[in-house]
mmCIF file of C-alpha atoms and ligand atoms in Angstrom:
data_model
loop_
_atom_site.group_PDB
_atom_site.id
_atom_site.type_symbol
_atom_site.label_atom_id
_atom_site.label_comp_id
_atom_site.label_asym_id
_atom_site.label_seq_id
_atom_site.Cartn_x
_atom_site.Cartn_y
_atom_site.Cartn_z
ATOM 1 C CA UNK A 1 0.000 0.000 0.000
ATOM 2 C CA UNK A 2 1.361 3.427 -0.822
ATOM 3 C CA UNK A 3 2.107 5.830 1.999
ATOM 4 C CA UNK A 4 -0.618 8.368 2.716
ATOM 5 C CA UNK A 5 -3.439 6.025 1.706
ATOM 6 C CA UNK A 6 -5.895 5.317 4.504
ATOM 7 C CA UNK A 7 -5.684 1.733 5.733
ATOM 8 C CA UNK A 8 -8.765 -0.407 6.089
ATOM 9 C CA UNK A 9 -8.715 -2.231 9.378
ATOM 10 C CA UNK A 10 -10.818 -4.926 11.027
ATOM 11 C CA UNK A 11 -11.289 -5.222 14.771
ATOM 12 C CA UNK A 12 -11.926 -8.631 16.367
ATOM 13 C CA UNK A 13 -13.667 -8.820 19.743
ATOM 14 C CA UNK A 14 -15.694 -11.216 21.882
ATOM 15 C CA UNK A 15 -16.974 -9.190 24.815
ATOM 16 C CA UNK A 16 -17.808 -5.741 26.098
ATOM 17 C CA UNK A 17 -15.649 -3.923 23.582
ATOM 18 C CA UNK A 18 -14.293 -1.037 25.625
ATOM 19 C CA UNK A 19 -11.088 -1.228 23.559
ATOM 20 C CA UNK A 20 -13.151 -1.340 20.382
ATOM 21 C CA UNK A 21 -14.861 1.853 21.556
ATOM 22 C CA UNK A 22 -11.562 3.615 22.301
ATOM 23 C CA UNK A 23 -10.194 2.722 18.846
ATOM 24 C CA UNK A 24 -13.419 3.659 17.037
ATOM 25 C CA UNK A 25 -13.442 7.053 18.777
ATOM 26 C CA UNK A 26 -9.837 7.653 17.869
ATOM 27 C CA UNK A 27 -10.605 6.814 14.224
ATOM 28 C CA UNK A 28 -13.689 9.058 14.284
ATOM 29 C CA UNK A 29 -11.620 11.951 15.655
ATOM 30 C CA UNK A 30 -9.148 11.526 12.803
ATOM 31 C CA UNK A 31 -6.268 10.499 15.066
ATOM 32 C CA UNK A 32 -5.851 7.052 13.520
ATOM 33 C CA UNK A 33 -5.500 7.297 9.721
ATOM 34 C CA UNK A 34 -7.765 4.356 8.933
ATOM 35 C CA UNK A 35 -11.312 3.342 8.422
ATOM 36 C CA UNK A 36 -12.795 0.450 10.385
ATOM 37 C CA UNK A 37 -14.135 -1.822 7.667
ATOM 38 C CA UNK A 38 -15.594 -4.463 9.953
ATOM 39 C CA UNK A 39 -16.038 -5.912 13.423
ATOM 40 C CA UNK A 40 -15.575 -9.667 13.610
ATOM 41 C CA UNK A 41 -17.238 -11.159 16.670
ATOM 42 C CA UNK A 42 -17.565 -14.800 17.736
ATOM 43 C CA UNK A 43 -20.263 -14.060 20.361
ATOM 44 C CA UNK A 44 -23.469 -12.865 18.679
ATOM 45 C CA UNK A 45 -24.812 -11.547 22.025
ATOM 46 C CA UNK A 46 -21.718 -9.544 22.943
ATOM 47 C CA UNK A 47 -22.124 -5.873 23.844
ATOM 48 C CA UNK A 48 -19.390 -4.923 21.378
ATOM 49 C CA UNK A 49 -21.915 -5.512 18.561
ATOM 50 C CA UNK A 50 -24.130 -2.719 19.923
ATOM 51 C CA UNK A 51 -21.129 -0.436 20.034
ATOM 52 C CA UNK A 52 -20.329 -1.235 16.384
ATOM 53 C CA UNK A 53 -23.912 -0.452 15.393
ATOM 54 C CA UNK A 54 -23.646 2.936 17.107
ATOM 55 C CA UNK A 55 -20.592 3.690 14.970
ATOM 56 C CA UNK A 56 -22.316 2.202 11.899
ATOM 57 C CA UNK A 57 -19.515 -0.280 11.482
ATOM 58 C CA UNK A 58 -20.467 -3.511 9.624
ATOM 59 C CA UNK A 59 -20.405 -6.635 11.780
ATOM 60 C CA UNK A 60 -19.731 -10.260 10.931
ATOM 61 C CA UNK A 61 -20.739 -12.389 13.914
ATOM 62 C CA UNK A 62 -20.654 -16.145 14.053
ATOM 63 C CA UNK A 63 -20.726 -19.093 16.435
ATOM 64 C CA UNK A 64 -17.779 -21.448 16.158
ATOM 65 C CA UNK A 65 -20.032 -24.416 16.922
ATOM 66 C CA UNK A 66 -21.981 -23.802 13.694
ATOM 67 C CA UNK A 67 -18.875 -24.757 11.680
ATOM 68 C CA UNK A 68 -17.231 -28.176 11.390
ATOM 69 C CA UNK A 69 -13.797 -26.751 12.246
ATOM 70 C CA UNK A 70 -11.705 -23.618 12.890
ATOM 71 C CA UNK A 71 -10.426 -23.947 9.318
ATOM 72 C CA UNK A 72 -13.988 -23.477 8.013
ATOM 73 C CA UNK A 73 -14.929 -20.428 10.069
ATOM 74 C CA UNK A 74 -11.566 -18.803 9.477
ATOM 75 C CA UNK A 75 -11.984 -19.382 5.718
ATOM 76 C CA UNK A 76 -15.271 -17.497 5.898
ATOM 77 C CA UNK A 77 -13.703 -14.698 7.976
ATOM 78 C CA UNK A 78 -10.863 -14.330 5.451
ATOM 79 C CA UNK A 79 -13.331 -14.107 2.591
ATOM 80 C CA UNK A 80 -15.343 -11.399 4.452
ATOM 81 C CA UNK A 81 -12.129 -9.485 5.150
ATOM 82 C CA UNK A 82 -10.990 -9.737 1.527
ATOM 83 C CA UNK A 83 -14.416 -8.592 0.272
ATOM 84 C CA UNK A 84 -14.210 -5.582 2.586
ATOM 85 C CA UNK A 85 -10.644 -4.783 1.453
ATOM 86 C CA UNK A 86 -9.170 -5.169 4.939
ATOM 87 C CA UNK A 87 -5.412 -4.540 5.205
ATOM 88 C CA UNK A 88 -4.764 -5.060 8.928
ATOM 89 C CA UNK A 89 -6.386 -6.817 11.882
ATOM 90 C CA UNK A 90 -6.408 -5.606 15.493
ATOM 91 C CA UNK A 91 -7.600 -8.045 18.144
ATOM 92 C CA UNK A 92 -9.362 -6.319 21.035
ATOM 93 C CA UNK A 93 -10.508 -8.963 23.484
ATOM 94 C CA UNK A 94 -10.995 -11.717 20.875
ATOM 95 C CA UNK A 95 -10.977 -14.852 23.011
ATOM 96 C CA UNK A 96 -9.767 -17.346 20.396
ATOM 97 C CA UNK A 97 -6.363 -18.439 19.248
ATOM 98 C CA UNK A 98 -5.810 -17.303 15.657
ATOM 99 C CA UNK A 99 -5.402 -20.321 13.379
ATOM 100 C CA UNK A 100 -3.192 -20.886 10.363
ATOM 101 C CA UNK A 101 -5.827 -19.843 7.806
ATOM 102 C CA UNK A 102 -5.995 -16.305 9.178
ATOM 103 C CA UNK A 103 -2.284 -16.183 9.963
ATOM 104 C CA UNK A 104 -1.347 -17.193 6.422
ATOM 105 C CA UNK A 105 -3.733 -14.648 4.911
ATOM 106 C CA UNK A 106 -2.624 -11.771 7.173
ATOM 107 C CA UNK A 107 0.904 -12.702 8.272
ATOM 108 C CA UNK A 108 2.651 -9.812 10.052
ATOM 109 C CA UNK A 109 -0.560 -7.820 9.908
ATOM 110 C CA UNK A 110 -2.354 -9.019 13.051
ATOM 111 C CA UNK A 111 -1.855 -7.237 16.375
ATOM 112 C CA UNK A 112 -3.219 -8.007 19.861
ATOM 113 C CA UNK A 113 -3.485 -6.246 23.224
ATOM 114 C CA UNK A 114 -2.962 -8.220 26.417
ATOM 115 C CA UNK A 115 -3.488 -7.017 29.996
ATOM 116 C CA UNK A 116 -0.108 -8.002 31.491
ATOM 117 C CA UNK A 117 3.578 -7.390 30.900
ATOM 118 C CA UNK A 118 4.214 -10.320 28.590
ATOM 119 C CA UNK A 119 5.838 -12.829 28.715
ATOM 120 C CA UNK A 120 4.386 -12.802 32.254
ATOM 121 C CA UNK A 121 0.809 -14.041 32.656
ATOM 122 C CA UNK A 122 -0.236 -15.059 29.137
ATOM 123 C CA UNK A 123 -3.668 -16.581 28.518
ATOM 124 C CA UNK A 124 -6.959 -16.027 30.255
ATOM 125 C CA UNK A 125 -7.564 -13.669 33.212
ATOM 126 C CA UNK A 126 -4.116 -12.090 33.110
ATOM 127 C CA UNK A 127 -5.226 -9.379 35.542
ATOM 128 C CA UNK A 128 -6.408 -11.978 38.070
ATOM 129 C CA UNK A 129 -3.212 -13.995 37.563
ATOM 130 C CA UNK A 130 -1.032 -10.933 38.290
ATOM 131 C CA UNK A 131 -3.183 -9.917 41.256
ATOM 132 C CA UNK A 132 -3.031 -13.381 42.811
ATOM 133 C CA UNK A 133 0.731 -13.557 42.267
ATOM 134 C CA UNK A 134 1.000 -10.280 44.248
ATOM 135 C CA UNK A 135 3.543 -8.834 41.814
ATOM 136 C CA UNK A 136 4.575 -5.229 42.476
ATOM 137 C CA UNK A 137 4.303 -4.215 38.831
ATOM 138 C CA UNK A 138 2.117 -5.420 35.997
ATOM 139 C CA UNK A 139 0.806 -3.677 32.865
ATOM 140 C CA UNK A 140 -0.308 -3.884 29.280
ATOM 141 C CA UNK A 141 1.387 -5.293 26.160
ATOM 142 C CA UNK A 142 0.651 -4.725 22.480
ATOM 143 C CA UNK A 143 2.231 -7.404 20.285
ATOM 144 C CA UNK A 144 2.163 -9.007 16.847
ATOM 145 C CA UNK A 145 0.245 -12.260 16.688
ATOM 146 C CA UNK A 146 1.891 -15.580 15.859
ATOM 147 C CA UNK A 147 0.841 -19.216 16.313
ATOM 148 C CA UNK A 148 1.260 -19.152 20.095
ATOM 149 C CA UNK A 149 -0.863 -17.874 22.945
ATOM 150 C CA UNK A 150 0.264 -14.245 23.480
ATOM 151 C CA UNK A 151 3.786 -15.047 22.265
ATOM 152 C CA UNK A 152 4.421 -12.818 19.214
ATOM 153 C CA UNK A 153 6.980 -9.983 19.001
ATOM 154 C CA UNK A 154 6.278 -7.162 21.467
ATOM 155 C CA UNK A 155 5.535 -3.744 19.975
ATOM 156 C CA UNK A 156 4.963 -1.661 23.116
ATOM 157 C CA UNK A 157 4.315 -2.039 26.822
ATOM 158 C CA UNK A 158 3.208 0.152 29.665
ATOM 159 C CA UNK A 159 3.549 -0.738 33.309
ATOM 160 C CA UNK A 160 1.354 -0.074 36.312
ATOM 161 C CA UNK A 161 2.342 -0.320 39.982
ATOM 162 C CA UNK A 162 0.294 -2.462 42.291
ATOM 163 C CA UNK A 163 -0.854 -0.258 45.195
ATOM 164 C CA UNK A 164 -0.629 -1.604 48.747
ATOM 165 C CA UNK A 165 -4.421 -1.544 49.069
ATOM 166 C CA UNK A 166 -5.031 -2.648 45.457
ATOM 167 C CA UNK A 167 -8.092 -4.802 44.792
ATOM 168 C CA UNK A 168 -8.722 -6.985 41.760
ATOM 169 C CA UNK A 169 -11.316 -4.405 40.633
ATOM 170 C CA UNK A 170 -9.116 -1.327 41.108
ATOM 171 C CA UNK A 171 -6.295 -3.064 39.222
ATOM 172 C CA UNK A 172 -8.637 -3.891 36.357
ATOM 173 C CA UNK A 173 -9.793 -0.280 36.186
ATOM 174 C CA UNK A 174 -6.202 1.006 36.031
ATOM 175 C CA UNK A 175 -5.234 -1.531 33.359
ATOM 176 C CA UNK A 176 -8.246 -0.737 31.201
ATOM 177 C CA UNK A 177 -7.509 2.980 31.467
ATOM 178 C CA UNK A 178 -4.002 2.297 30.143
ATOM 179 C CA UNK A 179 -5.308 0.040 27.367
ATOM 180 C CA UNK A 180 -7.684 2.703 26.075
ATOM 181 C CA UNK A 181 -4.794 5.169 25.704
ATOM 182 C CA UNK A 182 -2.053 2.797 24.584
ATOM 183 C CA UNK A 183 -3.827 0.752 21.902
ATOM 184 C CA UNK A 184 -5.066 3.704 19.777
ATOM 185 C CA UNK A 185 -1.626 5.328 20.144
ATOM 186 C CA UNK A 186 0.195 2.190 18.968
ATOM 187 C CA UNK A 187 -2.225 1.632 16.076
ATOM 188 C CA UNK A 188 -1.702 5.204 14.945
ATOM 189 C CA UNK A 189 2.086 4.766 15.058
ATOM 190 C CA UNK A 190 1.988 1.444 13.214
ATOM 191 C CA UNK A 191 -0.195 2.804 10.442
ATOM 192 C CA UNK A 192 1.569 6.143 10.041
ATOM 193 C CA UNK A 193 5.187 5.053 10.354
ATOM 194 C CA UNK A 194 5.000 2.203 7.870
ATOM 195 C CA UNK A 195 6.092 -0.297 10.499
ATOM 196 C CA UNK A 196 3.617 -2.968 9.513
ATOM 197 C CA UNK A 197 4.284 -5.198 6.550
ATOM 198 C CA UNK A 198 2.436 -3.821 3.567
ATOM 199 C CA UNK A 199 2.443 -0.203 4.706
ATOM 200 C CA UNK A 200 5.811 0.221 2.991
ATOM 201 C CA UNK A 201 5.960 1.770 -0.511
HETATM 202 C C1 GRF B 301 -8.830 -6.418 27.454
HETATM 203 O O1 GRF B 301 -8.325 -6.396 28.769
HETATM 204 C C2 GRF B 301 -7.781 -6.909 26.492
HETATM 205 O O2 GRF B 301 -6.481 -6.599 26.885
HETATM 206 C C3 GRF B 301 -7.982 -8.403 26.551
HETATM 207 O O3 GRF B 301 -9.375 -8.559 26.656
HETATM 208 C C4 GRF B 301 -9.948 -7.432 27.304
HETATM 209 C C5 GRF B 301 -11.073 -6.920 26.442
HETATM 210 O O4 GRF B 301 -11.817 -5.917 27.076
HETATM 211 N N1 GRF B 301 -7.362 -9.042 25.406
HETATM 212 P P1 GRF B 301 -12.878 -5.067 26.236
HETATM 213 O O5 GRF B 301 -13.883 -6.049 25.633
HETATM 214 O O6 GRF B 301 -12.148 -4.286 25.199
HETATM 215 O O7 GRF B 301 -13.554 -4.178 27.252
#
């Protein structure tokens, strides 16, 4: 893609979509030079779908159990993304491991946000894992996606100190606050500085 051209991005989410909202607002305000071509959601009842409707962003939602295999639903996702001219994918609380069909179609072009300082606390409930481990510092990581669970190359991280009287809830609030600032900022940098494969001339 030539420099200066607006990227078309897809966001993938499974839940509430507070990160989706932060990114969509940043796009709407012209801070991220992209248009959100589509939300992909594997939970047809998720609140993120309502958020997408408010922003008039097209949604493809599906249930994995309606397909014989991951290969089949990922094939359909790839064809939706191709139809919509999607260049890059940003995962924002998408609770599935990306399979080889999507990885092969969008290699080097899929990014995820994770609520811990990776490689510490990968996988589910990273905030709870860090809280229970009583670490002094945890945080947020934005990274490229590879075959593993939260294992791809790290793009950026921000740390947060665990307060003496921290609760699981207060920690979650702090982490989400950081996510909503960091993810739009990193996406903007990736798309404007030609860091991602395919944004080069
Ligand atoms: C975020 O904490 C994100 O880091 C993780 O899933 C959560 C999604 O939250 N991957 P939301 O749906 O964006 O509110």
